[in-house]
Amino acid sequence: MTQLETLSEFLDTANTQFQVYDLGRRVENIDMMLFNQIEALKNPYPFPTQGHAQFAIVFWREAQPPFIWFLKLPLDEQGLLSPAQRSQFIKMILEALGQDPTKALSDEEQERYANHPFSFKPSQEKLALFNALVKRQLSQQPSAQYQFAASYFAALIASPKKVDDSWQQLGLQGIADICVRLDQHNHAAEINAAFEFAPVEVQAAICQCLEHVTIDAVLAQTLFDKLSQAPVEHKHIYLRALASQAELTQKAIKQLVNYQQLDENLLITIAARNWIALKDDQTRKLYLEVLANQPQIFFNQVFADIVSIPSLRQPLLLELRNTERSEKLSAAIGGLFKALSQ
């Protein structure tokens, strides 16, 4: 039998269909062609998190419920998957399941298998969005919480003044189900209305979900306006929801810099969720200048995080050689090199 070297080969050999989702930064589907290139070590993992790829593989056979693997695999300095650890996981799977990844396991086997060294548990918000996204993409019914959430948000438009404390019964899963279905029914308009009439707790939960989906221009403008008006301690709530909107995020960063409101919390939010905006040269320079005003250890940690993102790596490395940067940024970069040399 030919040795199985990749997860794709294993799942193809087992005659399953499968999809891959990143769960490290944002919850999003990874194109299968790209995933094959990642596994072939031809492309770096596009969304690294603390030196690892954190992703889910959803696989199924005809007329069977889907199975899910949550995997955390280390990356090398170039952002490529570590073949040794991947091979170790495949070997472990073959020993536990043979050629059938859908094989039923005993309770003891399930417990032992669930605690393997390459597993991880996504955060509650990411898990809710992931479940909603998978159900939609596999044409399954949304969760039991969906209907209550749909009724609540519909009421915001119908009778906003009559909305009471029923929001406390909203589940994050129901909100996630709504957010992955913004193009269905009247959900986009309802979510837009929520930012005018719903309590800030509901708005925060919505933003936790919206950061993982692509939103339209109307909702994006509403979020930008909320961000502009919000107190500093709440600005990160709305900024993260603009993750899919690079241009508005760039505008928001410029505004935050002008008003000297780009604090540590917002700097982390941009690095973790809104990094796409940093592809713009001017925005990246603004961000780095503000980052340089933070403590050296904070600068080092955030810079190390964003420079690991393949789409940002080259322009950030060029910034290290930019002779026109400020003295403050030069000093921060000098401190970074000093820390790396120790």
mmCIF file of N, CA, C and O in Angstrom, residues 33-107:
data_model
loop_
_atom_site.group_PDB
_atom_site.id
_atom_site.type_symbol
_atom_site.label_atom_id
_atom_site.label_comp_id
_atom_site.label_asym_id
_atom_site.label_seq_id
_atom_site.Cartn_x
_atom_site.Cartn_y
_atom_site.Cartn_z
ATOM 1 N N MET A 33 -7.810 23.897 -3.452
ATOM 2 C CA MET A 33 -6.571 23.936 -4.227
ATOM 3 C C MET A 33 -5.439 24.522 -3.388
ATOM 4 O O MET A 33 -4.312 24.017 -3.392
ATOM 5 N N LEU A 34 -5.760 25.584 -2.628
ATOM 6 C CA LEU A 34 -4.764 26.186 -1.756
ATOM 7 C C LEU A 34 -4.351 25.211 -0.666
ATOM 8 O O LEU A 34 -3.150 25.097 -0.354
ATOM 9 N N PHE A 35 -5.315 24.485 -0.098
ATOM 10 C CA PHE A 35 -4.979 23.536 0.967
ATOM 11 C C PHE A 35 -4.075 22.430 0.441
ATOM 12 O O PHE A 35 -3.147 21.996 1.137
ATOM 13 N N ASN A 36 -4.312 21.983 -0.777
ATOM 14 C CA ASN A 36 -3.436 20.971 -1.373
ATOM 15 C C ASN A 36 -2.007 21.514 -1.529
ATOM 16 O O ASN A 36 -1.030 20.785 -1.302
ATOM 17 N N GLN A 37 -1.883 22.780 -1.895
ATOM 18 C CA GLN A 37 -0.558 23.398 -2.023
ATOM 19 C C GLN A 37 0.107 23.570 -0.652
ATOM 20 O O GLN A 37 1.316 23.419 -0.523
ATOM 21 N N ILE A 38 -0.711 23.869 0.364
ATOM 22 C CA ILE A 38 -0.186 23.966 1.725
ATOM 23 C C ILE A 38 0.345 22.613 2.177
ATOM 24 O O ILE A 38 1.443 22.511 2.739
ATOM 25 N N GLU A 39 -0.415 21.572 1.909
ATOM 26 C CA GLU A 39 0.008 20.227 2.311
ATOM 27 C C GLU A 39 1.224 19.749 1.527
ATOM 28 O O GLU A 39 2.031 18.968 2.037
ATOM 29 N N ALA A 40 1.353 20.211 0.283
ATOM 30 C CA ALA A 40 2.513 19.846 -0.541
ATOM 31 C C ALA A 40 3.735 20.692 -0.202
ATOM 32 O O ALA A 40 4.786 20.540 -0.827
ATOM 33 N N LEU A 41 3.576 21.586 0.798
ATOM 34 C CA LEU A 41 4.655 22.474 1.262
ATOM 35 C C LEU A 41 5.109 23.439 0.169
ATOM 36 O O LEU A 41 6.253 23.880 0.143
ATOM 37 N N LYS A 42 4.168 23.774 -0.728
ATOM 38 C CA LYS A 42 4.454 24.740 -1.787
ATOM 39 C C LYS A 42 3.983 26.138 -1.406
ATOM 40 O O LYS A 42 4.418 27.114 -2.005
ATOM 41 N N ASN A 43 3.068 26.230 -0.440
ATOM 42 C CA ASN A 43 2.548 27.513 0.019
ATOM 43 C C ASN A 43 2.572 27.562 1.545
ATOM 44 O O ASN A 43 2.275 26.562 2.198
ATOM 45 N N PRO A 44 2.905 28.716 2.116
ATOM 46 C CA PRO A 44 2.804 28.836 3.570
ATOM 47 C C PRO A 44 1.343 28.848 3.996
ATOM 48 O O PRO A 44 0.455 29.179 3.196
ATOM 49 N N TYR A 45 1.101 28.502 5.252
ATOM 50 C CA TYR A 45 -0.262 28.567 5.764
ATOM 51 C C TYR A 45 -0.660 30.033 5.830
ATOM 52 O O TYR A 45 0.062 30.858 6.402
ATOM 53 N N PRO A 46 -1.810 30.425 5.239
ATOM 54 C CA PRO A 46 -2.115 31.854 5.073
ATOM 55 C C PRO A 46 -2.499 32.597 6.348
ATOM 56 O O PRO A 46 -2.398 33.821 6.400
ATOM 57 N N PHE A 47 -2.945 31.866 7.389
ATOM 58 C CA PHE A 47 -3.452 32.536 8.588
ATOM 59 C C PHE A 47 -2.807 31.973 9.854
ATOM 60 O O PHE A 47 -3.483 31.387 10.704
ATOM 61 N N PRO A 48 -1.490 32.113 10.013
ATOM 62 C CA PRO A 48 -0.812 31.524 11.166
ATOM 63 C C PRO A 48 -1.230 32.191 12.472
ATOM 64 O O PRO A 48 -1.525 33.394 12.513
ATOM 65 N N THR A 49 -1.233 31.416 13.545
ATOM 66 C CA THR A 49 -1.551 31.925 14.881
ATOM 67 C C THR A 49 -0.539 31.362 15.861
ATOM 68 O O THR A 49 -0.502 30.147 16.096
ATOM 69 N N GLN A 50 0.303 32.239 16.382
ATOM 70 C CA GLN A 50 1.322 31.847 17.348
ATOM 71 C C GLN A 50 2.143 30.648 16.857
ATOM 72 O O GLN A 50 2.377 29.693 17.581
ATOM 73 N N GLY A 51 2.557 30.734 15.598
ATOM 74 C CA GLY A 51 3.423 29.708 15.038
ATOM 75 C C GLY A 51 2.737 28.408 14.671
ATOM 76 O O GLY A 51 3.406 27.405 14.411
ATOM 77 N N HIS A 52 1.417 28.407 14.631
ATOM 78 C CA HIS A 52 0.662 27.190 14.329
ATOM 79 C C HIS A 52 -0.429 27.458 13.290
ATOM 80 O O HIS A 52 -0.886 28.594 13.126
ATOM 81 N N ALA A 53 -0.821 26.393 12.622
ATOM 82 C CA ALA A 53 -2.037 26.397 11.810
ATOM 83 C C ALA A 53 -3.139 25.788 12.660
ATOM 84 O O ALA A 53 -2.993 24.665 13.149
ATOM 85 N N GLN A 54 -4.206 26.534 12.873
ATOM 86 C CA GLN A 54 -5.356 26.027 13.625
ATOM 87 C C GLN A 54 -6.526 25.952 12.659
ATOM 88 O O GLN A 54 -7.017 26.984 12.198
ATOM 89 N N PHE A 55 -6.945 24.743 12.357
ATOM 90 C CA PHE A 55 -7.988 24.588 11.349
ATOM 91 C C PHE A 55 -8.873 23.388 11.664
ATOM 92 O O PHE A 55 -8.544 22.545 12.507
ATOM 93 N N ALA A 56 -10.014 23.358 11.002
ATOM 94 C CA ALA A 56 -10.957 22.249 11.143
ATOM 95 C C ALA A 56 -11.125 21.571 9.794
ATOM 96 O O ALA A 56 -11.181 22.244 8.758
ATOM 97 N N ILE A 57 -11.186 20.263 9.818
ATOM 98 C CA ILE A 57 -11.528 19.497 8.625
ATOM 99 C C ILE A 57 -12.893 18.858 8.867
ATOM 100 O O ILE A 57 -13.083 18.130 9.849
ATOM 101 N N VAL A 58 -13.824 19.159 7.989
ATOM 102 C CA VAL A 58 -15.160 18.566 8.046
ATOM 103 C C VAL A 58 -15.248 17.557 6.913
ATOM 104 O O VAL A 58 -15.038 17.907 5.751
ATOM 105 N N PHE A 59 -15.523 16.303 7.238
ATOM 106 C CA PHE A 59 -15.585 15.279 6.186
ATOM 107 C C PHE A 59 -16.813 14.397 6.383
ATOM 108 O O PHE A 59 -17.318 14.223 7.491
ATOM 109 N N TRP A 60 -17.280 13.846 5.282
ATOM 110 C CA TRP A 60 -18.516 13.062 5.325
ATOM 111 C C TRP A 60 -18.592 12.122 4.124
ATOM 112 O O TRP A 60 -17.879 12.273 3.141
ATOM 113 N N ARG A 61 -19.472 11.150 4.279
ATOM 114 C CA ARG A 61 -19.844 10.267 3.177
ATOM 115 C C ARG A 61 -21.321 10.457 2.886
ATOM 116 O O ARG A 61 -22.054 11.013 3.699
ATOM 117 N N GLU A 62 -21.754 9.973 1.758
ATOM 118 C CA GLU A 62 -23.151 10.094 1.365
ATOM 119 C C GLU A 62 -24.058 9.534 2.450
ATOM 120 O O GLU A 62 -23.810 8.449 2.985
ATOM 121 N N ALA A 63 -25.093 10.306 2.800
ATOM 122 C CA ALA A 63 -26.121 9.888 3.758
ATOM 123 C C ALA A 63 -25.579 9.677 5.172
ATOM 124 O O ALA A 63 -26.181 8.970 5.974
ATOM 125 N N GLN A 64 -24.432 10.287 5.476
ATOM 126 C CA GLN A 64 -23.872 10.207 6.829
ATOM 127 C C GLN A 64 -23.695 11.612 7.387
ATOM 128 O O GLN A 64 -23.421 12.543 6.641
ATOM 129 N N PRO A 65 -23.850 11.773 8.700
ATOM 130 C CA PRO A 65 -23.554 13.083 9.293
ATOM 131 C C PRO A 65 -22.061 13.370 9.195
ATOM 132 O O PRO A 65 -21.248 12.444 9.160
ATOM 133 N N PRO A 66 -21.683 14.636 9.158
ATOM 134 C CA PRO A 66 -20.257 14.968 9.009
ATOM 135 C C PRO A 66 -19.462 14.699 10.285
ATOM 136 O O PRO A 66 -19.993 14.731 11.393
ATOM 137 N N PHE A 67 -18.192 14.415 10.103
ATOM 138 C CA PHE A 67 -17.230 14.289 11.198
ATOM 139 C C PHE A 67 -16.324 15.514 11.157
ATOM 140 O O PHE A 67 -16.131 16.126 10.101
ATOM 141 N N ILE A 68 -15.755 15.865 12.307
ATOM 142 C CA ILE A 68 -14.936 17.065 12.393
ATOM 143 C C ILE A 68 -13.644 16.776 13.140
ATOM 144 O O ILE A 68 -13.668 16.153 14.213
ATOM 145 N N TRP A 69 -12.536 17.234 12.577
ATOM 146 C CA TRP A 69 -11.247 17.233 13.283
ATOM 147 C C TRP A 69 -10.845 18.687 13.506
ATOM 148 O O TRP A 69 -10.798 19.480 12.558
ATOM 149 N N PHE A 70 -10.554 19.044 14.746
ATOM 150 C CA PHE A 70 -9.960 20.337 15.051
ATOM 151 C C PHE A 70 -8.467 20.107 15.250
ATOM 152 O O PHE A 70 -8.059 19.442 16.202
ATOM 153 N N LEU A 71 -7.660 20.677 14.352
ATOM 154 C CA LEU A 71 -6.227 20.383 14.349
ATOM 155 C C LEU A 71 -5.383 21.638 14.555
ATOM 156 O O LEU A 71 -5.694 22.715 14.034
ATOM 157 N N LYS A 72 -4.317 21.464 15.311
ATOM 158 C CA LYS A 72 -3.340 22.524 15.547
ATOM 159 C C LYS A 72 -1.973 21.939 15.243
ATOM 160 O O LYS A 72 -1.450 21.122 15.995
ATOM 161 N N LEU A 73 -1.400 22.364 14.112
ATOM 162 C CA LEU A 73 -0.114 21.822 13.659
ATOM 163 C C LEU A 73 0.928 22.929 13.595
ATOM 164 O O LEU A 73 0.635 24.050 13.160
ATOM 165 N N PRO A 74 2.146 22.647 14.018
ATOM 166 C CA PRO A 74 3.192 23.686 14.026
ATOM 167 C C PRO A 74 3.642 24.053 12.619
ATOM 168 O O PRO A 74 3.567 23.256 11.680
ATOM 169 N N LEU A 75 4.134 25.298 12.506
ATOM 170 C CA LEU A 75 4.671 25.811 11.248
ATOM 171 C C LEU A 75 6.150 26.113 11.419
ATOM 172 O O LEU A 75 6.601 26.404 12.529
ATOM 173 N N ASP A 76 6.901 26.040 10.324
ATOM 174 C CA ASP A 76 8.316 26.379 10.414
ATOM 175 C C ASP A 76 8.498 27.887 10.233
ATOM 176 O O ASP A 76 7.527 28.635 10.166
ATOM 177 N N GLU A 77 9.736 28.352 10.143
ATOM 178 C CA GLU A 77 10.010 29.788 10.078
ATOM 179 C C GLU A 77 9.488 30.428 8.794
ATOM 180 O O GLU A 77 9.260 31.640 8.753
ATOM 181 N N GLN A 78 9.281 29.625 7.764
ATOM 182 C CA GLN A 78 8.719 30.141 6.516
ATOM 183 C C GLN A 78 7.193 30.036 6.480
ATOM 184 O O GLN A 78 6.566 30.386 5.486
ATOM 185 N N GLY A 79 6.603 29.538 7.563
ATOM 186 C CA GLY A 79 5.152 29.404 7.622
ATOM 187 C C GLY A 79 4.625 28.138 6.974
ATOM 188 O O GLY A 79 3.411 27.997 6.773
ATOM 189 N N LEU A 80 5.524 27.190 6.654
ATOM 190 C CA LEU A 80 5.104 25.923 6.049
ATOM 191 C C LEU A 80 4.742 24.922 7.137
ATOM 192 O O LEU A 80 5.299 24.947 8.237
ATOM 193 N N LEU A 81 3.804 24.027 6.819
ATOM 194 C CA LEU A 81 3.437 22.971 7.757
ATOM 195 C C LEU A 81 4.647 22.105 8.085
ATOM 196 O O LEU A 81 5.487 21.830 7.222
ATOM 197 N N SER A 82 4.720 21.670 9.323
ATOM 198 C CA SER A 82 5.788 20.759 9.731
ATOM 199 C C SER A 82 5.419 19.335 9.319
ATOM 200 O O SER A 82 4.469 18.771 9.847
ATOM 201 N N PRO A 83 6.138 18.733 8.358
ATOM 202 C CA PRO A 83 5.761 17.403 7.864
ATOM 203 C C PRO A 83 5.818 16.331 8.948
ATOM 204 O O PRO A 83 5.001 15.406 8.941
ATOM 205 N N ALA A 84 6.754 16.432 9.871
ATOM 206 C CA ALA A 84 6.914 15.386 10.888
ATOM 207 C C ALA A 84 5.675 15.266 11.756
ATOM 208 O O ALA A 84 5.166 14.158 11.987
ATOM 209 N N GLN A 85 5.157 16.397 12.240
ATOM 210 C CA GLN A 85 3.975 16.366 13.095
ATOM 211 C C GLN A 85 2.733 15.938 12.331
ATOM 212 O O GLN A 85 1.882 15.222 12.854
ATOM 213 N N ARG A 86 2.633 16.375 11.075
ATOM 214 C CA ARG A 86 1.494 15.943 10.267
ATOM 215 C C ARG A 86 1.532 14.433 10.059
ATOM 216 O O ARG A 86 0.518 13.742 10.174
ATOM 217 N N SER A 87 2.711 13.892 9.752
ATOM 218 C CA SER A 87 2.851 12.446 9.564
ATOM 219 C C SER A 87 2.537 11.700 10.848
ATOM 220 O O SER A 87 1.941 10.613 10.821
ATOM 221 N N GLN A 88 2.934 12.274 11.980
ATOM 222 C CA GLN A 88 2.637 11.650 13.266
ATOM 223 C C GLN A 88 1.130 11.569 13.500
ATOM 224 O O GLN A 88 0.616 10.560 13.990
ATOM 225 N N PHE A 89 0.413 12.643 13.124
ATOM 226 C CA PHE A 89 -1.048 12.637 13.279
ATOM 227 C C PHE A 89 -1.675 11.579 12.361
ATOM 228 O O PHE A 89 -2.557 10.826 12.787
ATOM 229 N N ILE A 90 -1.222 11.518 11.109
ATOM 230 C CA ILE A 90 -1.781 10.537 10.175
ATOM 231 C C ILE A 90 -1.523 9.123 10.680
ATOM 232 O O ILE A 90 -2.402 8.254 10.623
ATOM 233 N N LYS A 91 -0.317 8.878 11.192
ATOM 234 C CA LYS A 91 0.001 7.561 11.746
ATOM 235 C C LYS A 91 -0.927 7.226 12.897
ATOM 236 O O LYS A 91 -1.431 6.090 13.000
ATOM 237 N N MET A 92 -1.181 8.208 13.768
ATOM 238 C CA MET A 92 -2.070 7.994 14.895
ATOM 239 C C MET A 92 -3.484 7.667 14.419
ATOM 240 O O MET A 92 -4.161 6.784 14.962
ATOM 241 N N ILE A 93 -3.942 8.355 13.384
ATOM 242 C CA ILE A 93 -5.275 8.108 12.831
ATOM 243 C C ILE A 93 -5.372 6.696 12.259
ATOM 244 O O ILE A 93 -6.348 5.969 12.478
ATOM 245 N N LEU A 94 -4.344 6.307 11.509
ATOM 246 C CA LEU A 94 -4.349 4.968 10.905
ATOM 247 C C LEU A 94 -4.359 3.882 11.971
ATOM 248 O O LEU A 94 -5.031 2.849 11.822
ATOM 249 N N GLU A 95 -3.628 4.103 13.047
ATOM 250 C CA GLU A 95 -3.606 3.116 14.125
ATOM 251 C C GLU A 95 -4.954 3.025 14.833
ATOM 252 O O GLU A 95 -5.383 1.938 15.243
ATOM 253 N N ALA A 96 -5.631 4.174 14.958
ATOM 254 C CA ALA A 96 -6.906 4.194 15.678
ATOM 255 C C ALA A 96 -8.079 3.795 14.798
ATOM 256 O O ALA A 96 -9.003 3.094 15.255
ATOM 257 N N LEU A 97 -8.046 4.204 13.529
ATOM 258 C CA LEU A 97 -9.219 4.037 12.670
ATOM 259 C C LEU A 97 -8.982 3.174 11.447
ATOM 260 O O LEU A 97 -9.933 2.865 10.726
ATOM 261 N N GLY A 98 -7.746 2.810 11.198
ATOM 262 C CA GLY A 98 -7.464 2.071 9.974
ATOM 263 C C GLY A 98 -7.690 2.966 8.763
ATOM 264 O O GLY A 98 -7.348 4.147 8.775
ATOM 265 N N GLN A 99 -8.275 2.438 7.727
ATOM 266 C CA GLN A 99 -8.525 3.207 6.505
ATOM 267 C C GLN A 99 -9.865 3.925 6.531
ATOM 268 O O GLN A 99 -10.227 4.587 5.553
ATOM 269 N N ASP A 100 -10.609 3.804 7.636
ATOM 270 C CA ASP A 100 -11.955 4.368 7.699
ATOM 271 C C ASP A 100 -12.051 5.453 8.773
ATOM 272 O O ASP A 100 -12.219 5.159 9.952
ATOM 273 N N PRO A 101 -11.957 6.736 8.399
ATOM 274 C CA PRO A 101 -12.030 7.808 9.398
ATOM 275 C C PRO A 101 -13.408 7.965 10.015
ATOM 276 O O PRO A 101 -13.573 8.667 11.011
ATOM 277 N N THR A 102 -14.424 7.309 9.413
ATOM 278 C CA THR A 102 -15.785 7.397 9.959
ATOM 279 C C THR A 102 -16.114 6.197 10.846
ATOM 280 O O THR A 102 -17.263 6.019 11.254
ATOM 281 N N LYS A 103 -15.113 5.399 11.161
ATOM 282 C CA LYS A 103 -15.317 4.210 11.992
ATOM 283 C C LYS A 103 -15.839 4.598 13.381
ATOM 284 O O LYS A 103 -15.394 5.566 13.983
ATOM 285 N N ALA A 104 -16.790 3.832 13.903
ATOM 286 C CA ALA A 104 -17.322 4.061 15.244
ATOM 287 C C ALA A 104 -16.279 3.652 16.280
ATOM 288 O O ALA A 104 -15.605 2.618 16.139
ATOM 289 N N LEU A 105 -16.129 4.469 17.333
ATOM 290 C CA LEU A 105 -15.158 4.204 18.378
ATOM 291 C C LEU A 105 -15.865 3.913 19.697
ATOM 292 O O LEU A 105 -16.961 4.419 19.960
ATOM 293 N N SER A 106 -15.223 3.112 20.516
ATOM 294 C CA SER A 106 -15.743 2.880 21.858
ATOM 295 C C SER A 106 -15.562 4.151 22.686
ATOM 296 O O SER A 106 -14.823 5.054 22.299
ATOM 297 N N ASP A 107 -16.219 4.226 23.848
ATOM 298 C CA ASP A 107 -16.086 5.401 24.707
ATOM 299 C C ASP A 107 -14.634 5.613 25.107
ATOM 300 O O ASP A 107 -14.139 6.750 25.142
#
